[in-house]
Short mmCIF file of C-alpha atoms in Angstrom, two decimals:
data_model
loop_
_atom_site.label_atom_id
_atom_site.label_comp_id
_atom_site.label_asym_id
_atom_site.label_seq_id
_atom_site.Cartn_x
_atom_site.Cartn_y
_atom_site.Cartn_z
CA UNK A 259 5.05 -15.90 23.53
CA UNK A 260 2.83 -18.49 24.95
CA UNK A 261 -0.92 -18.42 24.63
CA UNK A 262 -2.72 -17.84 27.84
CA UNK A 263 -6.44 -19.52 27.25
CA UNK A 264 -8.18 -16.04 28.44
CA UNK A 265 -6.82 -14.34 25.07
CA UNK A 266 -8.83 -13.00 22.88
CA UNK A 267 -8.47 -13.85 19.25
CA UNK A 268 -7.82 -11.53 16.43
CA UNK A 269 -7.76 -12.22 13.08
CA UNK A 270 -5.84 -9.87 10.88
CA UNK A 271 -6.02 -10.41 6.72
CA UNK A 272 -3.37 -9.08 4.56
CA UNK A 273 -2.98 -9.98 0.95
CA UNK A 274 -0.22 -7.42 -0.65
CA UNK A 275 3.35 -5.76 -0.06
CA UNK A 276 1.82 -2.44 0.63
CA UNK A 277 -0.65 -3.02 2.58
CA UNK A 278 1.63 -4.96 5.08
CA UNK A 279 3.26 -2.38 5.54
CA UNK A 280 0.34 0.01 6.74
CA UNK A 281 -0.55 -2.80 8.89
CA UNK A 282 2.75 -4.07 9.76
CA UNK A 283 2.99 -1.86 13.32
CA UNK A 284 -1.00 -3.39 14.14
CA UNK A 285 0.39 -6.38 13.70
CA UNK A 286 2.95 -6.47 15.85
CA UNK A 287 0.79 -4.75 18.51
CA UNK A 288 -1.08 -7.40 19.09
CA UNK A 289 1.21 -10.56 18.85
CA UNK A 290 3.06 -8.29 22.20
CA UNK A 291 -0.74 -7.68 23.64
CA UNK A 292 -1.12 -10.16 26.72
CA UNK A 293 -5.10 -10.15 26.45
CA UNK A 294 -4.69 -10.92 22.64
CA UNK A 295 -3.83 -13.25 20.11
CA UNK A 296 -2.73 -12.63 17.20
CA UNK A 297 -4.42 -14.72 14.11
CA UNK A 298 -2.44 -13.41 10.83
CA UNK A 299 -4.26 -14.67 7.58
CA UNK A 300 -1.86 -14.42 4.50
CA UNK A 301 -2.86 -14.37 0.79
CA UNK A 302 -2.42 -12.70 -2.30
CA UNK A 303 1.17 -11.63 -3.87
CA UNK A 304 2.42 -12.60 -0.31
CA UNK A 305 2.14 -15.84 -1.80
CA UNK A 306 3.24 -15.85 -4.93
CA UNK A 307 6.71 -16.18 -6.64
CA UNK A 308 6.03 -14.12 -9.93
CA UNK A 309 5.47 -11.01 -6.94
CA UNK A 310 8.05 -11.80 -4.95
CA UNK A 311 7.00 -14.30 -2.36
CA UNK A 312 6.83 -11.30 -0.11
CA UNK A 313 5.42 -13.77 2.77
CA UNK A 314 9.46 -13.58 3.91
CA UNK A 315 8.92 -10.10 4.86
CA UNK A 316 6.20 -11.06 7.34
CA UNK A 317 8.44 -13.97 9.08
CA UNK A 318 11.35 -11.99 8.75
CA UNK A 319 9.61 -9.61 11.31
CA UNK A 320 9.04 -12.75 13.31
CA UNK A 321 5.47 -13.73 12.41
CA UNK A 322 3.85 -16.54 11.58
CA UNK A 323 1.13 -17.04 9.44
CA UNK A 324 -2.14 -18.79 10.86
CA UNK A 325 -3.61 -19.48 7.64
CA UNK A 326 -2.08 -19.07 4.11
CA UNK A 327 -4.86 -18.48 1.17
CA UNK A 328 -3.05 -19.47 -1.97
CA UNK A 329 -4.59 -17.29 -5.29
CA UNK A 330 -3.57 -18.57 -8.52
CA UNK A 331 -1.61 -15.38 -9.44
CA UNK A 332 1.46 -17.40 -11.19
CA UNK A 333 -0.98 -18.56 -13.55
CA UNK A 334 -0.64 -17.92 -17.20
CA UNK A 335 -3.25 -16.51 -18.54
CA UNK A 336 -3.65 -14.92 -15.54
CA UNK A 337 -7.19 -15.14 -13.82
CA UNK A 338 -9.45 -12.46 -13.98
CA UNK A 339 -9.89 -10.33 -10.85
CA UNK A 340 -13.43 -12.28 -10.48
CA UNK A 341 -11.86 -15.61 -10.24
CA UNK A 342 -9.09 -14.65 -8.02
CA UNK A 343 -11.72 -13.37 -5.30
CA UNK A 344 -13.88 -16.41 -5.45
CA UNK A 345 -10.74 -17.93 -4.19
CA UNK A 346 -9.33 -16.17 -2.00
CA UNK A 347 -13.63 -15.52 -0.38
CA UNK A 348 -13.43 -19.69 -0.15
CA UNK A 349 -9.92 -19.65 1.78
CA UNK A 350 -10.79 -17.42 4.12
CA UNK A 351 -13.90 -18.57 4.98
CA UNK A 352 -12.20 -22.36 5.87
CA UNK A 353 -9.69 -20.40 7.82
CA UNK A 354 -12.08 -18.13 9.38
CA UNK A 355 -13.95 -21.37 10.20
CA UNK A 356 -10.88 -23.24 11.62
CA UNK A 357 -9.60 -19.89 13.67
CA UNK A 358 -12.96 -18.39 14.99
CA UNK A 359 -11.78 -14.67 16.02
CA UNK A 360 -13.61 -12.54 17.57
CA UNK A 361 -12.52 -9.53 14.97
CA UNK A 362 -10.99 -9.11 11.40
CA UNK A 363 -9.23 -6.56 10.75
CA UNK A 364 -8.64 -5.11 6.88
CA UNK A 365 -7.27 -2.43 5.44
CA UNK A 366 -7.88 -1.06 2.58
CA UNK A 367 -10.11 -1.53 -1.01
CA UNK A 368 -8.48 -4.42 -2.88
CA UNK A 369 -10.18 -7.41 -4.19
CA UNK A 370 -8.46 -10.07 -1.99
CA UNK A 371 -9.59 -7.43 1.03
CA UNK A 372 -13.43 -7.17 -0.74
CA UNK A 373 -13.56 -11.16 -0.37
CA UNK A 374 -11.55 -11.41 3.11
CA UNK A 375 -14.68 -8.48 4.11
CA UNK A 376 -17.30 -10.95 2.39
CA UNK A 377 -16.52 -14.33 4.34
CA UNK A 378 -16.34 -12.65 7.61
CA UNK A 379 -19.57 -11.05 7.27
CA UNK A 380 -21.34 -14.23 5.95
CA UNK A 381 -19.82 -16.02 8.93
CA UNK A 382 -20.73 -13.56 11.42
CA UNK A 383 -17.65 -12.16 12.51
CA UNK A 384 -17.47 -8.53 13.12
CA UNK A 385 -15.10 -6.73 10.61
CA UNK A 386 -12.29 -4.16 11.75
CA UNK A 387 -11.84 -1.58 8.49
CA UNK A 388 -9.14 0.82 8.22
CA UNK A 389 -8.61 3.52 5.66
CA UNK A 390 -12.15 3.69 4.55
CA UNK A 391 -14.09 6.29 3.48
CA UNK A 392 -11.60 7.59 0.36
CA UNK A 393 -12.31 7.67 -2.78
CA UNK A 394 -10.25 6.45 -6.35
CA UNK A 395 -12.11 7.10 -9.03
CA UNK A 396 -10.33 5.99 -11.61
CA UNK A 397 -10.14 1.99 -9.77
CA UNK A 398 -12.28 -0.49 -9.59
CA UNK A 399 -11.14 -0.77 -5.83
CA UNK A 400 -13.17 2.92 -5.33
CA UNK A 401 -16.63 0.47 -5.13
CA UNK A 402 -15.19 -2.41 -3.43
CA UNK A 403 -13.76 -0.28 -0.29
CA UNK A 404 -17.25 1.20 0.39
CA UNK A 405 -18.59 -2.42 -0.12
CA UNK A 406 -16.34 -3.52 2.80
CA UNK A 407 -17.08 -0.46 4.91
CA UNK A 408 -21.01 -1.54 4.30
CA UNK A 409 -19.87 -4.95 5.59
CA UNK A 410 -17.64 -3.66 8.62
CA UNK A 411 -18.83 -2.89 11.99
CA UNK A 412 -15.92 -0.62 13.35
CA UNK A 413 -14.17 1.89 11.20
CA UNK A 414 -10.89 3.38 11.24
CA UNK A 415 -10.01 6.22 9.23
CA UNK A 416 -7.05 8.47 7.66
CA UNK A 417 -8.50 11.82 7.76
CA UNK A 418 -11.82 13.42 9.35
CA UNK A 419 -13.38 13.79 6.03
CA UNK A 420 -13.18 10.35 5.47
CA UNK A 421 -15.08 9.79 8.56
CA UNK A 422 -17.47 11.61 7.92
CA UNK A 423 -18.36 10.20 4.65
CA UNK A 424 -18.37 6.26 6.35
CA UNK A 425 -21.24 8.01 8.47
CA UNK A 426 -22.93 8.97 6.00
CA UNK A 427 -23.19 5.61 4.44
CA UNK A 428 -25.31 4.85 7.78
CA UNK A 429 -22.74 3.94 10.43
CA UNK A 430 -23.18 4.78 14.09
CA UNK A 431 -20.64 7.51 14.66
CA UNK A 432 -19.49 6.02 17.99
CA UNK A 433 -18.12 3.13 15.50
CA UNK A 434 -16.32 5.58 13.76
CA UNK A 435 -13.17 6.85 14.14
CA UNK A 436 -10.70 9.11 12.73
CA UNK A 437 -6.77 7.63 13.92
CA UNK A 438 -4.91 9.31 10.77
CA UNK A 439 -2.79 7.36 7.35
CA UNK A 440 -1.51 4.31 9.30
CA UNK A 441 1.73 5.13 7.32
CA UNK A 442 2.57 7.42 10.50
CA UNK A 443 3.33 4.18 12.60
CA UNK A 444 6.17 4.02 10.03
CA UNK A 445 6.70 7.26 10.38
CA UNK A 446 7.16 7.35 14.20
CA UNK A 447 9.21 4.35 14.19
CA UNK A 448 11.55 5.19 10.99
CA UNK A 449 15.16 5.59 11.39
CA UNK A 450 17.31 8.31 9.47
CA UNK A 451 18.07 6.96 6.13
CA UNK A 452 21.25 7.36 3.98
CA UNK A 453 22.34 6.90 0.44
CA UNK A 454 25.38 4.28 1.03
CA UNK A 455 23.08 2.02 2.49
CA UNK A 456 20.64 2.15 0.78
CA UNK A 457 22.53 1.36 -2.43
CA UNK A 458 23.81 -1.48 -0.71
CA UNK A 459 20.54 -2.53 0.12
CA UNK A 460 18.40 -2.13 -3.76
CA UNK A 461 21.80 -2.16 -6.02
CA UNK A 462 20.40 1.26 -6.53
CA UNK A 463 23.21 4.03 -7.42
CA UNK A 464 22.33 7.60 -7.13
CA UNK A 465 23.54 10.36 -9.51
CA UNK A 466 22.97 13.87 -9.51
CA UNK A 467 19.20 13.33 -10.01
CA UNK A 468 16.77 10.53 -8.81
CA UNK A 469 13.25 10.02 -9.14
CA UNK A 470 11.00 7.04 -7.63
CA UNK A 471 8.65 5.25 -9.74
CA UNK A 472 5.41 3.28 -8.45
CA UNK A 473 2.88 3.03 -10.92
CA UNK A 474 0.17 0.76 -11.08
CA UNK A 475 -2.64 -0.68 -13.58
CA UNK A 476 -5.50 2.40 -13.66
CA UNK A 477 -8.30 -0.65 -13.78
CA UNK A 478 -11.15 1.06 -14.95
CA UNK A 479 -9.45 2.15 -18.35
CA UNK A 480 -9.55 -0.65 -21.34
CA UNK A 481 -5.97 -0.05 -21.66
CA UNK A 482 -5.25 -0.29 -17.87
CA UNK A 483 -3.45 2.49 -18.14
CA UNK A 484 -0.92 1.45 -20.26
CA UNK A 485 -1.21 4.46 -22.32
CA UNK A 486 -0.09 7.15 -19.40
CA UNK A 487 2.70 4.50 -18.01
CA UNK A 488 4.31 4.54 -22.10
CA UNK A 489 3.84 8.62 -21.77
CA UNK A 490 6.05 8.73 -18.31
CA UNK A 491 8.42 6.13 -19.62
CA UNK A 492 9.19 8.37 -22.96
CA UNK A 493 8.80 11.26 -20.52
CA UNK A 494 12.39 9.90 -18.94
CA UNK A 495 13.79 9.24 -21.61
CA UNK A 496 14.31 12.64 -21.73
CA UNK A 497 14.77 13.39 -18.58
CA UNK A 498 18.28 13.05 -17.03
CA UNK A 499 17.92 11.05 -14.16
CA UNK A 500 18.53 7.70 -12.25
CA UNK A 501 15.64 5.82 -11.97
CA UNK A 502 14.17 2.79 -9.27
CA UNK A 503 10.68 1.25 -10.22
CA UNK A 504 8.95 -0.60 -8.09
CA UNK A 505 7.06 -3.29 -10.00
CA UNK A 506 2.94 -2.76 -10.50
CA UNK A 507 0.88 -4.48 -8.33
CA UNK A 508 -1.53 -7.93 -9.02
CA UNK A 509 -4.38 -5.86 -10.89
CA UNK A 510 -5.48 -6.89 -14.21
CA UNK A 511 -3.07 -5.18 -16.41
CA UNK A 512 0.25 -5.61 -14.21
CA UNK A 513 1.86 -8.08 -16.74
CA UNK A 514 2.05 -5.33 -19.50
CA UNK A 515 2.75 -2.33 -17.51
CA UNK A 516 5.86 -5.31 -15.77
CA UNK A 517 7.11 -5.32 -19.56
CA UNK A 518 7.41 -2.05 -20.62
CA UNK A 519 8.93 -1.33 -17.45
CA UNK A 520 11.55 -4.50 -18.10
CA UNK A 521 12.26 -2.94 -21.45
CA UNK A 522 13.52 0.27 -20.34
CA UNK A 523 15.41 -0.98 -17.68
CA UNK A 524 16.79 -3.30 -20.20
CA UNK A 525 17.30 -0.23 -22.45
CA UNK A 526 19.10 2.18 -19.51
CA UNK A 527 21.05 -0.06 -17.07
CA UNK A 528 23.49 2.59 -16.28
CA UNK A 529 20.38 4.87 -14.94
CA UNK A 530 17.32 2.83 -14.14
CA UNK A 531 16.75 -0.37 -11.93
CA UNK A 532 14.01 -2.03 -10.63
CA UNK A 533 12.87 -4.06 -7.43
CA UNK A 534 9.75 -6.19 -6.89
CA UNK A 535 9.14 -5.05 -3.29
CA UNK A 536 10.88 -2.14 -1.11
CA UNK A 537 9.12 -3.29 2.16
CA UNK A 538 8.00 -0.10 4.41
CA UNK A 539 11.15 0.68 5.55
CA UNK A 540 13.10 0.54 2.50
CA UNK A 541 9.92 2.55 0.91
CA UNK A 542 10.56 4.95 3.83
CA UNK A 543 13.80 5.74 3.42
CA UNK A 544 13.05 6.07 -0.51
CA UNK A 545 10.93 8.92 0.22
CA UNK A 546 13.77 10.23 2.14
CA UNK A 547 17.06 10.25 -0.24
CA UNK A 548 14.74 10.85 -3.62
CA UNK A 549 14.31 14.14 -5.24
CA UNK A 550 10.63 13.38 -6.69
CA UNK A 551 8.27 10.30 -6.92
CA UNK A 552 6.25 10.26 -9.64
CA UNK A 553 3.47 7.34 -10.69
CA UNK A 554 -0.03 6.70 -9.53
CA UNK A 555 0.35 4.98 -6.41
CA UNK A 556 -1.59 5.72 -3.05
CA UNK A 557 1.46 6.12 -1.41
CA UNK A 558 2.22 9.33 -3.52
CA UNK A 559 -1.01 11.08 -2.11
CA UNK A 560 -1.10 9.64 1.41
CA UNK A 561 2.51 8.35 2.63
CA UNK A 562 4.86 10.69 0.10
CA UNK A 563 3.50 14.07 1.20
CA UNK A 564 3.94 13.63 5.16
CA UNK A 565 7.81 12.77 4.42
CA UNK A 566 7.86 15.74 2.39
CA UNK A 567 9.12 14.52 -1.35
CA UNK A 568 7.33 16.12 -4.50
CA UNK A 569 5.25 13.91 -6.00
CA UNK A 570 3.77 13.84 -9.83
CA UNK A 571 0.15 12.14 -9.40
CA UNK A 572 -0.33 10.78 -13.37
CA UNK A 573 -4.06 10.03 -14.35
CA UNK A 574 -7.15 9.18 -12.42
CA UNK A 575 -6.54 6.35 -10.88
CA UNK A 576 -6.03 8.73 -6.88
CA UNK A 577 -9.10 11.00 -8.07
CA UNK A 578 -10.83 11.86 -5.38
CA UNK A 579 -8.01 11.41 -2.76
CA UNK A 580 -7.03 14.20 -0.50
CA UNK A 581 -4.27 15.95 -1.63
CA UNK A 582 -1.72 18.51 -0.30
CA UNK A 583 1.18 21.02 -1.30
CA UNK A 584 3.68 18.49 -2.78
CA UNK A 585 1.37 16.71 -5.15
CA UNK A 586 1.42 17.61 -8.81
CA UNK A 587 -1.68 16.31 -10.93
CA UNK A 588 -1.06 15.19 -14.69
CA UNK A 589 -3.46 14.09 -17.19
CA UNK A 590 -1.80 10.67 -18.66
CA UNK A 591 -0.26 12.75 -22.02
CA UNK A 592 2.97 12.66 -22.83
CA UNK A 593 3.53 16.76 -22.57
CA UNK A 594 1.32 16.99 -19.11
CA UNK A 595 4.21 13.95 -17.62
CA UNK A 596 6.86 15.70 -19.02
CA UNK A 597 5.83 18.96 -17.70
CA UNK A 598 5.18 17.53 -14.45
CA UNK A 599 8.11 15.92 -14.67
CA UNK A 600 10.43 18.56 -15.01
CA UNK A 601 8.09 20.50 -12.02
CA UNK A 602 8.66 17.95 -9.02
CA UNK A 603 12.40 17.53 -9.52
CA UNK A 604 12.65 20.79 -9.41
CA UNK A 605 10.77 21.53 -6.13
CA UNK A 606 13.02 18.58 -4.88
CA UNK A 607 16.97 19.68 -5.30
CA UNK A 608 18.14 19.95 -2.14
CA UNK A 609 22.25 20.39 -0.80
CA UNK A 610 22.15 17.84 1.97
CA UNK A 611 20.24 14.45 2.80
CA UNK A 612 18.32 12.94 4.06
CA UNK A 613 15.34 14.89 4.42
CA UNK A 614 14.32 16.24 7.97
CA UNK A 615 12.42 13.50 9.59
CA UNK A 616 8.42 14.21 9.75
CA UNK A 617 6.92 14.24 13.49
CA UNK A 618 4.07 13.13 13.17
CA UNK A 619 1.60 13.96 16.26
CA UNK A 620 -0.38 10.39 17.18
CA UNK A 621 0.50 6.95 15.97
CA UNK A 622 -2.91 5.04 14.61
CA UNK A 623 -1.64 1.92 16.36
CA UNK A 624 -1.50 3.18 19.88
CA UNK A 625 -5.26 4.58 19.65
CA UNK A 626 -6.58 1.20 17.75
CA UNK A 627 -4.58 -1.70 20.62
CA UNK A 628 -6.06 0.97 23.11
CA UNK A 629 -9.71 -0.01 21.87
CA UNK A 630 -8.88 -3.39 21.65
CA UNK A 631 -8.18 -3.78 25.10
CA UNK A 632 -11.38 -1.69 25.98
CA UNK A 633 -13.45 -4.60 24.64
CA UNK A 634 -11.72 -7.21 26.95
#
């Protein structure tokens, strides 16, 4: 697409698998938008080979980074959470510098998105946040998302509780607005998934039972939550089923909760594998074909119910979150996992597959490009 000089620019940051993925429809949105242009700012595990280099997702979907902001995740020690934001706050601000958009637009509460939020608003560039408003108690992330809402001019948000609670921080409510999860782009857009293919696609084999795990550091715990993740892993070892982990993401913490998980892998390679990165689509279609889900991922209390898969929530790390029908809470004990367990793969047997495919009624994308192009 060539650049016509009337287009305005806009900058969009993204530092992690997941995220991408919420943002992945946005994104392509505006590189097709005529008035726009799109300025895609890369960092975090995008970047880095220990988690997966997942920056060959983004150009495999035919984008092109503007600006890459290298973190030194692959070192070892690994830098604190501190030092990783100083850097990625300093490469952003150069490319912020270099680009000069009109907007940024974030998603999210993670430290690479806290930093990303801080260089825009030193520079004065008016910040675009989605998903604000929640709450995760049990993350450090819970104080950094309302520190980039505080920072952010125009809100966009998953639920209409969540909008109310950015307006009660002391934004205008006309610069509020509630679009839904941006997980029901994906939704819109998914395909019907099946098993053969998907096997061909992970090396994943399904038996008779198969449960999804995505678990993640719980960083405001001394033990990162290494405690509940050992509970759930002796939880399956009792628990006839196949298994496919997803691997933790960059949080402090990651590279224990990574070995444990390498260990029983290691232990069960007729039952269990594990993959650094589904991608949205592949995640998708995982929440299509699996009986449960269990972890302590986002994605278990936002993306997981709307596809319809029982989900076991483990710990506080998603306190606070909404939650709905298919979401079973468990304290991070080896009897509450087990329990739990035992509860979600129950609620998921089913005799065919894939699940029926979720409708859901707007797509977050449509009413966000629609306000872009009411500011031209």
């Amino acid at each position: 697409m060539v650049n016509a000089p009337d287009q305005r620019r806009i900058a969009v940051f993204t530092g992690s698998r997941a995220e991408y993925g919420l943002l992945r429809h946005l994104i392509a949105g505006i590189a097709t938008e005529p008035s726009l242009k799109l300025q895609l700012i890369v960092s975090g595990s995008h970047l880095s080979a220990f988690h997966g280099n997942t920056l060959t997702e983004i150009e495999a979907d035919g984008h092109q980074a503007a600006a890459q902001v290298t973190l030194s995740l692959d070192q070892k020690p690994a830098h604190s959470m501190a030092v990783l934001s100083a850097e990625a706050m300093a490469g952003v601000a150069n490319a912020l510098e270099e680009l000069q958009p009109e907007l940024l637009i974030l998603l999210g509460d993670r430290y690479e998105a806290f930093a990303a939020a801080a260089a825009a608003h030193l520079l004065g560039i008016d910040l675009v946040h989605l998903h604000g408003g929640e709450t995760t108690k049990g993350a450090v992330d819970d104080r950094l998302r309302h520190a980039i809402t505080q920072l952010s001019t125009w809100h966009f948000t998953a639920a209409e509780p969540y909008r109310q609670s950015v307006i009660a921080m002391g934004h205008p409510p006309d610069h509020v607005f509630n679009v839904g999860p941006m997980v029901k782009d994906g939704l819109v857009a998914m395909s019907t998934a099946n098993r053969k293919a998907f096997e061909e696609s992970t090396g994943f084999r399904f038996g008779e039972c198969n449960v999804l795990i995505t678990h993640h550091p719980e960083t405001l715990l001394p033990d990162r939550g290494l405690t509940g993740f050992e509970a759930l892993l002796l939880a399956l070892e009792e628990t006839p089923c196949n298994v496919l982990f997803t691997h933790p993401n960059a949080d402090a913490g990651r590279d224990q909760l990574l070995s444990r998980l390498e260990a029983f892998v290691q232990k069960h390679p007729q039952r269990s594998w594990a993959v650094p990165s589904l991608g949205q689509k592949r995640y998708l279609a995982a929440l299509q074909l699996f009986e449960a889900m269990a972890g302590n991922s986002s994605s278990g209390v936002i993306e997981a119910p709307l596809v319809g898969i029982p989900v076991l929530n483990i710990g506080a790390r998603q306190a606070g979150r909404l939650r709905y029908a298919c979401v079973w809470d468990a304290e991070a004990n080896l009897q509450a996992i087990t329990e739990g367990l035992r509860a979600v793969l129950r609620a998921g047997i089913r005799t065919s597959w894939p699940r029926p495919r979720p409708q859901p009624d707007s797509a977050p994308t449509t009413v966000i490009l629609n306000w872009l192009r009411s500011r031209g």
